[in-house]
Coordinates of C-alpha atoms in Angstrom, one line a residue:
M1 CA 14.1 1.0 9.4
T2 CA 10.8 2.7 8.9
V3 CA 7.9 0.3 8.0
N4 CA 5.3 2.4 6.0
I5 CA 1.9 0.7 4.7
I6 CA 0.7 2.5 1.4
A7 CA -3.0 2.2 0.0
A8 CA -5.5 3.6 -2.2
I9 CA -8.7 2.9 0.3
A10 CA -12.5 3.7 -0.6
R11 CA -14.8 5.2 2.1
N12 CA -15.7 1.5 2.9
N13 CA -11.9 0.5 3.4
A14 CA -12.0 -1.5 0.1
I15 CA -8.8 -1.8 -1.8
G16 CA -9.6 -4.1 -4.6
N17 CA -11.7 -6.3 -6.6
D18 CA -10.9 -9.6 -8.4
N19 CA -7.1 -9.0 -7.7
K20 CA -7.1 -5.5 -9.3
L21 CA -7.5 -1.9 -7.9
L22 CA -11.0 -0.1 -7.7
Y23 CA -9.5 3.3 -8.7
W24 CA -7.6 5.0 -11.7
L25 CA -5.9 8.0 -10.0
P26 CA -3.1 9.4 -11.7
N27 CA -2.1 11.5 -9.0
D28 CA -1.9 8.7 -6.7
L29 CA 0.1 6.9 -9.1
K30 CA 2.4 9.4 -9.3
R31 CA 2.6 9.7 -5.5
F32 CA 3.4 5.9 -4.8
K33 CA 6.1 6.1 -7.7
A34 CA 7.6 9.1 -5.7
L35 CA 7.3 7.6 -2.3
T36 CA 8.5 4.0 -3.2
T37 CA 11.1 4.7 -5.6
G38 CA 14.7 3.7 -4.5
H39 CA 13.3 2.0 -1.4
T40 CA 11.7 -1.9 -0.7
I41 CA 8.6 -2.7 -1.5
I42 CA 6.8 -5.8 0.2
M43 CA 3.8 -7.4 -1.2
G44 CA 1.8 -10.5 -1.4
R45 CA 2.3 -12.9 -4.2
R46 CA -1.3 -12.0 -5.8
T47 CA -0.2 -8.1 -5.8
F48 CA 2.9 -9.2 -7.3
Q49 CA 1.3 -10.8 -10.3
S50 CA -1.3 -8.5 -10.3
L51 CA 1.5 -5.9 -11.5
P52 CA 1.3 -5.6 -15.5
H53 CA 4.9 -5.3 -16.3
G54 CA 5.8 -7.6 -12.9
A55 CA 8.5 -6.2 -10.4
L56 CA 8.6 -2.0 -10.0
P57 CA 11.7 -0.5 -11.5
N58 CA 14.1 1.3 -9.1
R59 CA 12.8 -0.5 -6.1
R60 CA 13.8 -3.6 -3.9
N61 CA 10.9 -6.0 -4.6
I62 CA 10.0 -8.9 -2.3
V63 CA 7.3 -11.3 -2.7
L64 CA 5.6 -13.1 0.2
S65 CA 5.1 -16.7 -0.7
R66 CA 4.9 -19.9 1.0
S67 CA 5.8 -21.9 -2.1
Q68 CA 8.5 -20.4 -2.2
V69 CA 8.5 -19.7 -6.2
Q70 CA 11.0 -17.4 -7.6
Y71 CA 9.4 -14.2 -9.4
P72 CA 11.6 -12.4 -11.6
G73 CA 13.4 -9.3 -10.5
A74 CA 12.1 -10.0 -6.9
E75 CA 13.2 -11.8 -3.5
T76 CA 11.1 -14.2 -2.4
F77 CA 10.2 -14.6 1.9
P78 CA 7.7 -17.0 3.1
S79 CA 6.6 -14.6 6.1
L80 CA 6.4 -10.7 6.3
Q81 CA 8.4 -11.1 9.5
E82 CA 11.3 -12.9 7.4
A83 CA 11.0 -10.5 4.9
I84 CA 11.5 -7.3 7.3
S85 CA 14.3 -9.4 9.4
A86 CA 15.9 -9.2 5.9
C87 CA 15.8 -5.4 5.1
S88 CA 19.0 -3.5 7.1
A89 CA 18.0 -0.9 9.9
D90 CA 18.3 1.8 7.4
E91 CA 16.0 1.0 4.9
Q92 CA 12.9 2.5 4.1
V93 CA 9.9 -0.6 3.6
Y94 CA 6.5 0.2 2.2
I95 CA 4.1 -2.5 2.3
I96 CA 2.2 -2.4 -0.7
G97 CA -0.7 -5.1 -0.2
G98 CA -2.7 -7.0 -0.6
A99 CA -5.5 -7.1 2.2
S100 CA -4.2 -9.8 4.8
V101 CA -0.5 -8.4 4.4
Y102 CA -1.9 -5.0 5.3
Q103 CA -3.5 -6.9 8.5
Q104 CA -0.4 -8.4 9.1
A105 CA 1.7 -5.4 8.9
M106 CA -0.3 -2.9 11.0
A107 CA 1.0 -4.3 14.3
F108 CA 4.2 -3.0 13.9
A109 CA 4.2 -0.5 10.9
D110 CA 5.5 3.3 11.8
K111 CA 3.5 5.3 9.1
L112 CA 0.4 5.0 7.2
C113 CA 0.5 6.8 3.8
L114 CA -3.0 6.5 2.6
T115 CA -4.9 7.6 -0.6
Q116 CA -8.8 7.9 0.8
I117 CA -11.5 8.3 -1.7
D118 CA -14.8 9.7 -1.3
D119 CA -16.4 7.0 -2.9
T120 CA -18.0 3.3 -2.1
P121 CA -17.4 0.9 -4.9
P122 CA -20.3 -1.2 -6.1
Q123 CA -18.1 -4.3 -5.6
A124 CA -15.3 -4.9 -3.8
D125 CA -13.5 -8.4 -2.1
A126 CA -10.1 -7.0 -0.6
Y127 CA -10.4 -4.6 2.2
F128 CA -7.9 -2.4 4.2
P129 CA -8.1 -3.0 8.0
Q130 CA -9.7 -0.2 10.3
V131 CA -7.5 2.4 11.2
D132 CA -7.3 2.5 15.2
Q133 CA -7.4 6.2 16.0
S134 CA -6.0 5.5 19.2
Q135 CA -3.1 3.7 18.0
W136 CA -2.4 6.5 15.0
K137 CA -2.2 10.3 14.6
Q138 CA -3.0 12.3 11.6
V139 CA 0.1 14.2 10.4
S140 CA -1.2 15.6 7.2
C141 CA -4.3 15.5 5.0
E142 CA -4.0 17.0 1.0
Q143 CA -7.6 17.2 -0.4
H144 CA -8.0 17.1 -4.0
P145 CA -11.3 17.8 -6.0
V146 CA -13.0 16.0 -9.1
D147 CA -10.9 17.2 -12.3
D148 CA -10.6 15.7 -15.8
K149 CA -8.3 13.1 -14.6
H150 CA -10.0 11.8 -11.3
A151 CA -13.6 10.9 -11.4
Y152 CA -13.9 11.1 -7.5
P153 CA -12.7 13.7 -4.6
Y154 CA -9.6 12.1 -2.7
S155 CA -7.3 12.9 0.0
F156 CA -3.4 12.0 0.5
V157 CA -4.0 11.4 4.1
D158 CA -0.2 10.0 6.3
Y159 CA -0.4 9.1 9.8
T160 CA 2.2 8.3 12.2
R161 CA 1.7 5.6 15.1
V162 CA 1.2 7.0 18.4
R163 CA 4.3 5.8 20.8

């Protein structure tokens, strides 16, 4: 099994405000869909509740919730460890948020798939954990300038864990 973390982060590691994404970047959304379709996505309850149409199609949706409430189109587990244990050895797993789930997953993730946005938002209440450069090696960086659909420059940056 490969555990991947996927997130869009601002310069100050901000990822959200009021349970909403900070940025609308069509190319980031396309990349997210391309990477996660056909695989397992694990998210916290609030992240699931923020999805506009519920469970994401063509993916195994897993929601972390201590209350064990069932969410349509998703499996529920009380902890990240139990969710990971329920995945098979050949699964590609993507951790999609929120902040506390990212924090827990950093200890054992194999890969980071980050969209780094060259901006600092005026308001944020959720942050991505610091990436310890001694633990992670950057393996690719694809830079994109501002254009008619993207108000900020951004980069797709992938890291693998240093073993």
